[in-house]
Tab-separated table of C-alpha atoms in Angstrom:
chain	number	residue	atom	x	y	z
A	1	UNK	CA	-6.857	50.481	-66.907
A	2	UNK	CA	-6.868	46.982	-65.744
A	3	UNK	CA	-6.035	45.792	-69.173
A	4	UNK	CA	-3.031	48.487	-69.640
A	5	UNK	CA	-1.274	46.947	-66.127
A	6	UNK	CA	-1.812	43.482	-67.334
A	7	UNK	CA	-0.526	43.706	-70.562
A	8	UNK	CA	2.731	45.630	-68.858
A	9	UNK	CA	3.196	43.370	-65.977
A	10	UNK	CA	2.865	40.864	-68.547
A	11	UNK	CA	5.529	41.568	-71.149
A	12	UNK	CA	7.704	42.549	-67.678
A	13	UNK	CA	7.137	38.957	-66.485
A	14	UNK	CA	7.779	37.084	-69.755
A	15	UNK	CA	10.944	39.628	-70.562
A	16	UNK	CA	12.576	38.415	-67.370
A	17	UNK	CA	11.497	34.698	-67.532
A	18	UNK	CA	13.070	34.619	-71.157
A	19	UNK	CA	16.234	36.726	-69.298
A	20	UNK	CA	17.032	34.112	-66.992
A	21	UNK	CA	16.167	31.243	-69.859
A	22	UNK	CA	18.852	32.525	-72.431
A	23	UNK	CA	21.423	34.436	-70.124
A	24	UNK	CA	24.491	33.082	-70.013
A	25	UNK	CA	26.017	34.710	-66.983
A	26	UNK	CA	24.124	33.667	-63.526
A	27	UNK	CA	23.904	36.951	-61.960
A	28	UNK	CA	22.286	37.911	-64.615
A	29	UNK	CA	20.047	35.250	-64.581
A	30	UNK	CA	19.167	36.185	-61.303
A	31	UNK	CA	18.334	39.834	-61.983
A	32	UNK	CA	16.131	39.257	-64.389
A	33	UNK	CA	14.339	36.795	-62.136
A	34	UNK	CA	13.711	39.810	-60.039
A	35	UNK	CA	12.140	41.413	-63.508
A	36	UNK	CA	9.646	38.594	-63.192
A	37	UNK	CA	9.061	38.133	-59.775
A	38	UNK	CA	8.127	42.117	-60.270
A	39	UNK	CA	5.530	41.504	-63.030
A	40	UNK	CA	3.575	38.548	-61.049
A	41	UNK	CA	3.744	41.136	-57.628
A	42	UNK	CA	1.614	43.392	-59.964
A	43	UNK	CA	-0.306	40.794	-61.011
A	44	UNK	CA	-1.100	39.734	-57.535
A	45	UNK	CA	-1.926	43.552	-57.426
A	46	UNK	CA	-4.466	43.688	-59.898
A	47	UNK	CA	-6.010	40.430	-58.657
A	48	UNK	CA	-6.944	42.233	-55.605
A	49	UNK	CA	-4.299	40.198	-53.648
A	50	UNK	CA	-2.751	42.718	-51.738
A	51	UNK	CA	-0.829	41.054	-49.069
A	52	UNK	CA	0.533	38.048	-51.700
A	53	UNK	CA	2.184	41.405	-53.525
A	54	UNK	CA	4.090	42.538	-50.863
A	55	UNK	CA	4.696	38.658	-49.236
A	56	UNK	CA	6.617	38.235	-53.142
A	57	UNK	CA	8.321	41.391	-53.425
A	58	UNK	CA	10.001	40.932	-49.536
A	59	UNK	CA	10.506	37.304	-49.691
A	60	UNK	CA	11.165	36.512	-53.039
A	61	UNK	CA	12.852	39.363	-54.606
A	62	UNK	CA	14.418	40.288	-50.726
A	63	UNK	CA	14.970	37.036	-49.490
A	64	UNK	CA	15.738	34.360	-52.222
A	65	UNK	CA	16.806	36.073	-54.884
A	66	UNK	CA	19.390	37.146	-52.799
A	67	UNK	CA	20.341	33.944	-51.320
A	68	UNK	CA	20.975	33.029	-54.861
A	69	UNK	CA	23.211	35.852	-55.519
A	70	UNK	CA	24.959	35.000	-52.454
A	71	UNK	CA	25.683	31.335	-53.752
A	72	UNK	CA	26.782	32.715	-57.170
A	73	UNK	CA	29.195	34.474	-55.602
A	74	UNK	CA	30.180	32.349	-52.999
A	75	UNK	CA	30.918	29.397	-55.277
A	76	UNK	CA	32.517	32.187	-57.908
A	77	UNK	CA	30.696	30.080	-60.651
A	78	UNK	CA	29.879	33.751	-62.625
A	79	UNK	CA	30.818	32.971	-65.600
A	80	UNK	CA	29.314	32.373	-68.884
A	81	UNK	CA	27.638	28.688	-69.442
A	82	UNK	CA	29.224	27.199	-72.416
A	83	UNK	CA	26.006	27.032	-74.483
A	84	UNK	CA	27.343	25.321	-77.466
A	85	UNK	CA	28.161	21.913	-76.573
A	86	UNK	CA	25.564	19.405	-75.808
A	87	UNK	CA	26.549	17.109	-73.156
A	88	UNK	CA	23.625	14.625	-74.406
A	89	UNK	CA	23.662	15.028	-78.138
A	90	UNK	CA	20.180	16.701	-79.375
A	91	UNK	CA	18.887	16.928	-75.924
A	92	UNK	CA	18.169	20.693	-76.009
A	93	UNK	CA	16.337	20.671	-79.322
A	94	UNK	CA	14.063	17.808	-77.931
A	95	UNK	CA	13.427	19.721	-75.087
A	96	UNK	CA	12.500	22.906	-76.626
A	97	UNK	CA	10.611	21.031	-79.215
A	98	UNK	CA	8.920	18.815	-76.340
A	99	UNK	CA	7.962	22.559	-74.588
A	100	UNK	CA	7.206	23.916	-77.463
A	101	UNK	CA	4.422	20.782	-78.550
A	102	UNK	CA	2.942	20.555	-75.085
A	103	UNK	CA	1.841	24.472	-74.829
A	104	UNK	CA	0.354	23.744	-78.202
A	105	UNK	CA	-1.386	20.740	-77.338
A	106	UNK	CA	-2.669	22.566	-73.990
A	107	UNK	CA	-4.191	25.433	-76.449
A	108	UNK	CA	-5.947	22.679	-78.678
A	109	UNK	CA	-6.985	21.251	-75.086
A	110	UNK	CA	-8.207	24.384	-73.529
A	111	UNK	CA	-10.065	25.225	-76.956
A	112	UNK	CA	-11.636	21.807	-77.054
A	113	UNK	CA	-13.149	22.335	-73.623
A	114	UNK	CA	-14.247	25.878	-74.526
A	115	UNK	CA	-11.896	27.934	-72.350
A	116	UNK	CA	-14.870	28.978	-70.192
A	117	UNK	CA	-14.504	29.348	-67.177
A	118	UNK	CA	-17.961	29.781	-65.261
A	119	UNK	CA	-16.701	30.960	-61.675
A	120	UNK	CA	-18.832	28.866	-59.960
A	121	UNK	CA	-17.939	25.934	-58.458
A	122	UNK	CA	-19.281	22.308	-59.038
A	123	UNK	CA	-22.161	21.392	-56.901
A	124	UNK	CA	-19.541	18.602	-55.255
A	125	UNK	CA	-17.159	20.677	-54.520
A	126	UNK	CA	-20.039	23.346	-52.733
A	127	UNK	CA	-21.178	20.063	-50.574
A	128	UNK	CA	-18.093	18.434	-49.830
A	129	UNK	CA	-16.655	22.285	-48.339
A	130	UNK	CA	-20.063	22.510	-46.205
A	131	UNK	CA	-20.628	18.829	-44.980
A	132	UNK	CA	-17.222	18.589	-44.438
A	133	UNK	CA	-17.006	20.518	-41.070
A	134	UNK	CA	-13.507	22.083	-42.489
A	135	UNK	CA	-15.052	25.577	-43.245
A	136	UNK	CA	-14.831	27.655	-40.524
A	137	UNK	CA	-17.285	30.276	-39.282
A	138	UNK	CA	-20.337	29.171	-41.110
A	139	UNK	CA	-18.368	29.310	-44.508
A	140	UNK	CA	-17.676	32.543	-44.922
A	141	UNK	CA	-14.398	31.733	-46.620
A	142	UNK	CA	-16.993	31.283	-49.590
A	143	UNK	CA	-19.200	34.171	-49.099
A	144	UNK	CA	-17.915	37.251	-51.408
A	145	UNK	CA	-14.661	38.759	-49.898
A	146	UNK	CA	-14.318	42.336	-50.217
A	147	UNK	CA	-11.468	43.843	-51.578
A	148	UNK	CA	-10.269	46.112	-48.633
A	149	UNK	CA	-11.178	42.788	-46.419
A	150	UNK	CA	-8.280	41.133	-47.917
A	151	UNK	CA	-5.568	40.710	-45.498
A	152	UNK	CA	-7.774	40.752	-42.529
A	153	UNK	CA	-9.524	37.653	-44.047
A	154	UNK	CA	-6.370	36.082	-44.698
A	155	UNK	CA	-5.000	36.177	-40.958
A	156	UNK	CA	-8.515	34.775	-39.848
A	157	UNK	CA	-8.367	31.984	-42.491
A	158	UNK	CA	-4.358	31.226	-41.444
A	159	UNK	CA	-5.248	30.462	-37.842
A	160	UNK	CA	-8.444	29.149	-38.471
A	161	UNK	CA	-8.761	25.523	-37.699
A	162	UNK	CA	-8.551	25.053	-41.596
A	163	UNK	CA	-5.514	25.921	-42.014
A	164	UNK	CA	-3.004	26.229	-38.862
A	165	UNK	CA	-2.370	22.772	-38.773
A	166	UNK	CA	-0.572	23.577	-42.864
A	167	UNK	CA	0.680	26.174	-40.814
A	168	UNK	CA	2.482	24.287	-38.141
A	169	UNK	CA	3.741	21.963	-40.749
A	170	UNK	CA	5.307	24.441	-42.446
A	171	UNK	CA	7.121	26.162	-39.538
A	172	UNK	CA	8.321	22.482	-38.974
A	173	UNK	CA	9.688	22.555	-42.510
A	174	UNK	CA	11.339	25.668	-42.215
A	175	UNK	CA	13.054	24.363	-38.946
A	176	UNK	CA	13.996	21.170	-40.788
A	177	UNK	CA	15.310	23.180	-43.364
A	178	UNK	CA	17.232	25.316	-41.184
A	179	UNK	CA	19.200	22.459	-39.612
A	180	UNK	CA	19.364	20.329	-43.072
A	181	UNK	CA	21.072	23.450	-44.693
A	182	UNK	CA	23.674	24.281	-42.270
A	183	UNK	CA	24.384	20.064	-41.589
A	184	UNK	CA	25.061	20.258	-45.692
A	185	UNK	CA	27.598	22.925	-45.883
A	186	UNK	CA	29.094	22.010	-42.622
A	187	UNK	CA	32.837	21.384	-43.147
A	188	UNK	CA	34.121	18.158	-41.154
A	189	UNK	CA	37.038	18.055	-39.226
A	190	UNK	CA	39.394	16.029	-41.634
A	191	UNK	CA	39.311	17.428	-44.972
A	192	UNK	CA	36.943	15.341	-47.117
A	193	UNK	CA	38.666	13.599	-49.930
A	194	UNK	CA	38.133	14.848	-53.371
A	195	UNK	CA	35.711	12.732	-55.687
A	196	UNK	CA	37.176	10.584	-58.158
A	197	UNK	CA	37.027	11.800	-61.820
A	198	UNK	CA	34.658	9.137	-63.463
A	199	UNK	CA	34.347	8.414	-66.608
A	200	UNK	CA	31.770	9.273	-67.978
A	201	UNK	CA	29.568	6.867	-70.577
A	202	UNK	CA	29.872	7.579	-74.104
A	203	UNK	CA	26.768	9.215	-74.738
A	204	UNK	CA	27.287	11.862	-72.794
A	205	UNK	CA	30.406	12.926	-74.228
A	206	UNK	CA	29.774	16.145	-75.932
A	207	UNK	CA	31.633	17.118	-78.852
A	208	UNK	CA	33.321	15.325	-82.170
A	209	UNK	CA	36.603	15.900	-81.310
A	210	UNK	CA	36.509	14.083	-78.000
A	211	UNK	CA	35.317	11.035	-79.392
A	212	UNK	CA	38.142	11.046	-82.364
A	213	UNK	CA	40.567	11.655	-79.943
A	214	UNK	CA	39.609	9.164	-77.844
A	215	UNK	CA	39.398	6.802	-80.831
A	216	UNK	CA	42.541	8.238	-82.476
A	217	UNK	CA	45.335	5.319	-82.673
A	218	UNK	CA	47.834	7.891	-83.698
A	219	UNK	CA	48.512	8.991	-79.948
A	220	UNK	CA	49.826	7.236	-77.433
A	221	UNK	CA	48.006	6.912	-74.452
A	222	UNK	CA	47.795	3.932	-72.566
A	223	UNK	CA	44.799	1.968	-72.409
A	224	UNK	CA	42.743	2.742	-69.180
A	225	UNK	CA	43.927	5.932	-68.911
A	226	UNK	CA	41.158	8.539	-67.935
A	227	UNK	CA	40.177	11.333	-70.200
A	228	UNK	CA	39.260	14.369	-68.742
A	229	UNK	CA	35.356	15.605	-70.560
A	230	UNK	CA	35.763	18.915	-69.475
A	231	UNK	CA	39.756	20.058	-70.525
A	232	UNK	CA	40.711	22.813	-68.061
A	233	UNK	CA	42.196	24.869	-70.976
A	234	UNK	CA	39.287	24.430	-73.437
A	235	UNK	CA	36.986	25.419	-71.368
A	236	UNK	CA	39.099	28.476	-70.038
A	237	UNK	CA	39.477	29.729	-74.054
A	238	UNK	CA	35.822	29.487	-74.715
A	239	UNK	CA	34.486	30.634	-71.150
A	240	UNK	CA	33.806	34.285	-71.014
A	241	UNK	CA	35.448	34.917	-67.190
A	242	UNK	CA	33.425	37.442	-65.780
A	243	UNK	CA	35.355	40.729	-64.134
A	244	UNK	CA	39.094	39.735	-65.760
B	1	UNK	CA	-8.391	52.151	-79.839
B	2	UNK	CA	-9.642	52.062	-76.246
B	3	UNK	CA	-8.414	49.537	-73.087
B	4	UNK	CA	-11.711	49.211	-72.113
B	5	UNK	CA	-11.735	45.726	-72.540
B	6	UNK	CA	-12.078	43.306	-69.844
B	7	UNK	CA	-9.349	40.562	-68.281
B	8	UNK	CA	-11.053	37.670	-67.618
B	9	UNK	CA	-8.886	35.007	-65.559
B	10	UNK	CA	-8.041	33.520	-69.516
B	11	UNK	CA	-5.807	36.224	-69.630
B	12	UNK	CA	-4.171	35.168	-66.215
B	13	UNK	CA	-4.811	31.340	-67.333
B	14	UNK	CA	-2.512	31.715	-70.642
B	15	UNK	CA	0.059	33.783	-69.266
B	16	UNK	CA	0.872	30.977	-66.732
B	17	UNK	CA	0.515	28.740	-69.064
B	18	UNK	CA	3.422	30.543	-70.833
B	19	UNK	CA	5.313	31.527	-67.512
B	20	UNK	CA	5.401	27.507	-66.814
B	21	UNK	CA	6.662	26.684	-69.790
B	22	UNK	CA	9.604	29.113	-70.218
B	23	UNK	CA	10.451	27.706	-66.754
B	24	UNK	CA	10.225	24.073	-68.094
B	25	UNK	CA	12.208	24.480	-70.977
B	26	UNK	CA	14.710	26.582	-69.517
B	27	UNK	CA	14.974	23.851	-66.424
B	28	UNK	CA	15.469	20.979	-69.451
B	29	UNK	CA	18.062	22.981	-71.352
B	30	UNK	CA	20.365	24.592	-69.042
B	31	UNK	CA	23.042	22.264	-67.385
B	32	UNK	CA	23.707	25.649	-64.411
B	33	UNK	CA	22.169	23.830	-61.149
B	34	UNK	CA	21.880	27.785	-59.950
B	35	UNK	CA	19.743	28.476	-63.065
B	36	UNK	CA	18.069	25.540	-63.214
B	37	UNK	CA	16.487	26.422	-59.489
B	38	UNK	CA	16.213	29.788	-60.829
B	39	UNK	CA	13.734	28.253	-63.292
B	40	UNK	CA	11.783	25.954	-60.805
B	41	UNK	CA	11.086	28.932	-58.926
B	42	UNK	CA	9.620	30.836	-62.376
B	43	UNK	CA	7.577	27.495	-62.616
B	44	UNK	CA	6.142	28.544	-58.837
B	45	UNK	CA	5.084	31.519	-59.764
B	46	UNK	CA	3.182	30.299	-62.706
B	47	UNK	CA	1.401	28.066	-60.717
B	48	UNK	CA	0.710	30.893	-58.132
B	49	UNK	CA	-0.392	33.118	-60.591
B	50	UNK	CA	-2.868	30.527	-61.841
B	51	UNK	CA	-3.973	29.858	-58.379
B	52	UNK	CA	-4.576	33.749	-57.387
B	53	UNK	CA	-6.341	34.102	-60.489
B	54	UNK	CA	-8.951	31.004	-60.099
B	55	UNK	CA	-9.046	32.479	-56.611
B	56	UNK	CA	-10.589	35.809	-57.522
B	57	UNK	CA	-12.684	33.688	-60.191
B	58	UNK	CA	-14.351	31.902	-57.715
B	59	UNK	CA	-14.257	34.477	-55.002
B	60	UNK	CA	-12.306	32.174	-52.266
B	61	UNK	CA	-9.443	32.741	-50.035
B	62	UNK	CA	-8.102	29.182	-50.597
B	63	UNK	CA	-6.287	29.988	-53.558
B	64	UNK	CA	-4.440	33.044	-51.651
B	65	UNK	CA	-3.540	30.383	-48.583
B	66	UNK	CA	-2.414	28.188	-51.362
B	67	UNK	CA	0.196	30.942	-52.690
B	68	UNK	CA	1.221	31.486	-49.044
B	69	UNK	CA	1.976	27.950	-48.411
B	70	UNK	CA	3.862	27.478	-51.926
B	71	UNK	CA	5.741	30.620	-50.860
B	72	UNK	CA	6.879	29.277	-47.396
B	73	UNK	CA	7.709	25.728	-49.258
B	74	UNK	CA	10.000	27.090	-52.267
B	75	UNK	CA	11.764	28.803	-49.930
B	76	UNK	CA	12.214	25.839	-48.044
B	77	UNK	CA	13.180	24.258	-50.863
B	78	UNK	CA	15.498	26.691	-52.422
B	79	UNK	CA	17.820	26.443	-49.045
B	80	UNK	CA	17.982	22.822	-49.359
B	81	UNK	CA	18.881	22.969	-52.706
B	82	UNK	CA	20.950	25.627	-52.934
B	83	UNK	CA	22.952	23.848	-49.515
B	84	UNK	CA	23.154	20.300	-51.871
B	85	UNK	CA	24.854	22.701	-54.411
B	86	UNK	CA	27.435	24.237	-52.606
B	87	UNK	CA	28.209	20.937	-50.724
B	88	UNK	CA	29.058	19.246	-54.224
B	89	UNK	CA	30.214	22.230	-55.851
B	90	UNK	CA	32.459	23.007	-53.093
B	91	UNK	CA	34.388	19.886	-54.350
B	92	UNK	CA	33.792	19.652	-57.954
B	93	UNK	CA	33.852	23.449	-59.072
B	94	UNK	CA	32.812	23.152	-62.555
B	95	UNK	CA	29.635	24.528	-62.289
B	96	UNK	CA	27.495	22.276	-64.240
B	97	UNK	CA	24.375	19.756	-63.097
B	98	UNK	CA	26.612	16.355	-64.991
B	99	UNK	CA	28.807	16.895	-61.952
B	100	UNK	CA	26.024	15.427	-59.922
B	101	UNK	CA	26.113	12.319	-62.130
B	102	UNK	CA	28.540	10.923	-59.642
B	103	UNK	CA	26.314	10.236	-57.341
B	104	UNK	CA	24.874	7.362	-59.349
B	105	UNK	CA	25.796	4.472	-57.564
């Protein structure tokens, strides 16, 4: 039974982590983040970790997910990613390529060290937790944790004096970022002035063309004059516009 | 053919593995700042999945506290970032991550 879940929450998880890899439009991007966030929730479920299941489904797929959607449509940038052109010329091959090498080299690693793992910790790691005075109530964060114990051990463990000081941090952090998000999107009183275009360097101009025409001596533009990388009209032709 | 087999935290281990780098690759080959977050959040929940799993493995709550700490920090962190991206995209609105390249000084 456990292996039928896995090997469903599985192909859900990978599904919607290949969705938001190779979909062009954002929102749906986003969607099939939910797809994954999904899988790992049952995941968390069949690793006995109830509360962590419900913690991802409400904040993740309730609360961030949707904070993204809200951005995508806020900033109205729902429309197709021009895949084709490479803004650094062979960068996306390399990368996949780069991916694609280290995940085989961690397999060669993982089989060179046997794969095994044991499930019990090294003896250091045993001493350092007891002679530390960090584990609380006589250790019992290491004794066996029943299943149905789950969530009661994990709202001991938060407030223990293990952990609330991480907690207090992070309450801190959420404040800080809070305040940091709404000092970003704050609009001043004078209209901020629009950022220059710069030009960029050569090699990140994408495509053939550009570079002909900025090397063609048949037209006549002045020396100096800046070239736009991204023509409004190009872009608008091969740009799928969502909902027109 | 039977599903009586067992899944051992390998299972959990590789999947993660694989999670981590769909979110790696995707993060180096889209130029969307939106989807590129979108991926660093799928590279989270690798590493949470990994961490659950060794949790169970070695029956200890410290891999659960981990998750809940990740949890309260990406979202942290997706607020920030998704704040930086409306406060440059607000004025450049190509959506694409080489419109950041001005900030180079």
């Amino acid at each position: 039974m456990e292996a039928i879940t896995f090997f469903i929450a599985a192909l859900i998880a990978i599904a919607g982590a290949c969705g938001v890899v190779l979909l062009k439009n954002p929102v749906h991007a986003a969607l099939s983040l939910v797809a994954t966030l999904f899988g790992v929730a049952i995941h968390f479920i069949n690793l006995e970790a109830y509360f962590l299941a419900a913690v991802q489904v409400i904040v993740y797929a309730g609360a961030i997910v949707i904070l993204f959607l809200f951005v995508i449509m806020l900033l109205g940038v729902d429309r197709a990613e021009n895949m084709e052109s490479d803004p650094i010329i062979g960068q996306r091959q390399l990368a996949i390529l780069a991916i694609a090498g280290l995940l085989i080299l961690g397999i060669f690693i993982g089989v060179a060290f046997s794969g095994e793992v044991t499930g019990v910790p090294p003896i250091e790691a045993q001493q350092s937790t007891f002679e530390g005075g960090l584990a609380i109530d006589n250790g019992a964060l290491f004794d066996k944790v029943p299943p149905k114990e789950n969530i009661k051990e994990i709202g001991r463990a938060l407030f223990s004096t293990r952990y609330v000081f991480a907690l207090e941090i992070t309450a801190l952090l959420l404040t800080i970022g809070v305040v940091g998000a709404v000092v970003l999107t704050r609009k001043t009183k004078s209209e901020l002035d629009p950022i220059p275009v710069v030009e960029p360097p050569v090699w990140m101009r994408n495509s053939e063309e550009e570079i002909e025409l900025t090397h063609n001596e048949d037209q006549e533009e002045p020396i100096g004059e800046i070239v736009d990388p991204f023509p409004e009209d190009l872009s608008n032709d091969e740009l799928e516009v969502n909902g027109e | 053919m039977t599903f009586a087999m067992a899944i051992g935290t390998e299972y959990y281990l590789a999947l993660s593995a694989l999670l981590f780098a769909i979110g790696a690759g995707g993060l180096l080959v889209r130029r969307n700042p939106l989807i590129m977050f979108m991926c660093i959040e799928l590279m989270l929940n690798a590493a949470n999945l990994a961490f659950v799993s060794f949790g169970k493995e070695m029956s200890d709550l410290g891999g659960q506290m981990s998750v809940l700490f990740v949890l309260v920090v990406a979202a942290a962190e997706v607020v920030i970032g998704l704040a930086i991206v409306v406060a440059v995209m607000r004025r450049r609105p190509k959506a694409s991550i080489d419109e950041v390249s001005v900030l180079r000084g």
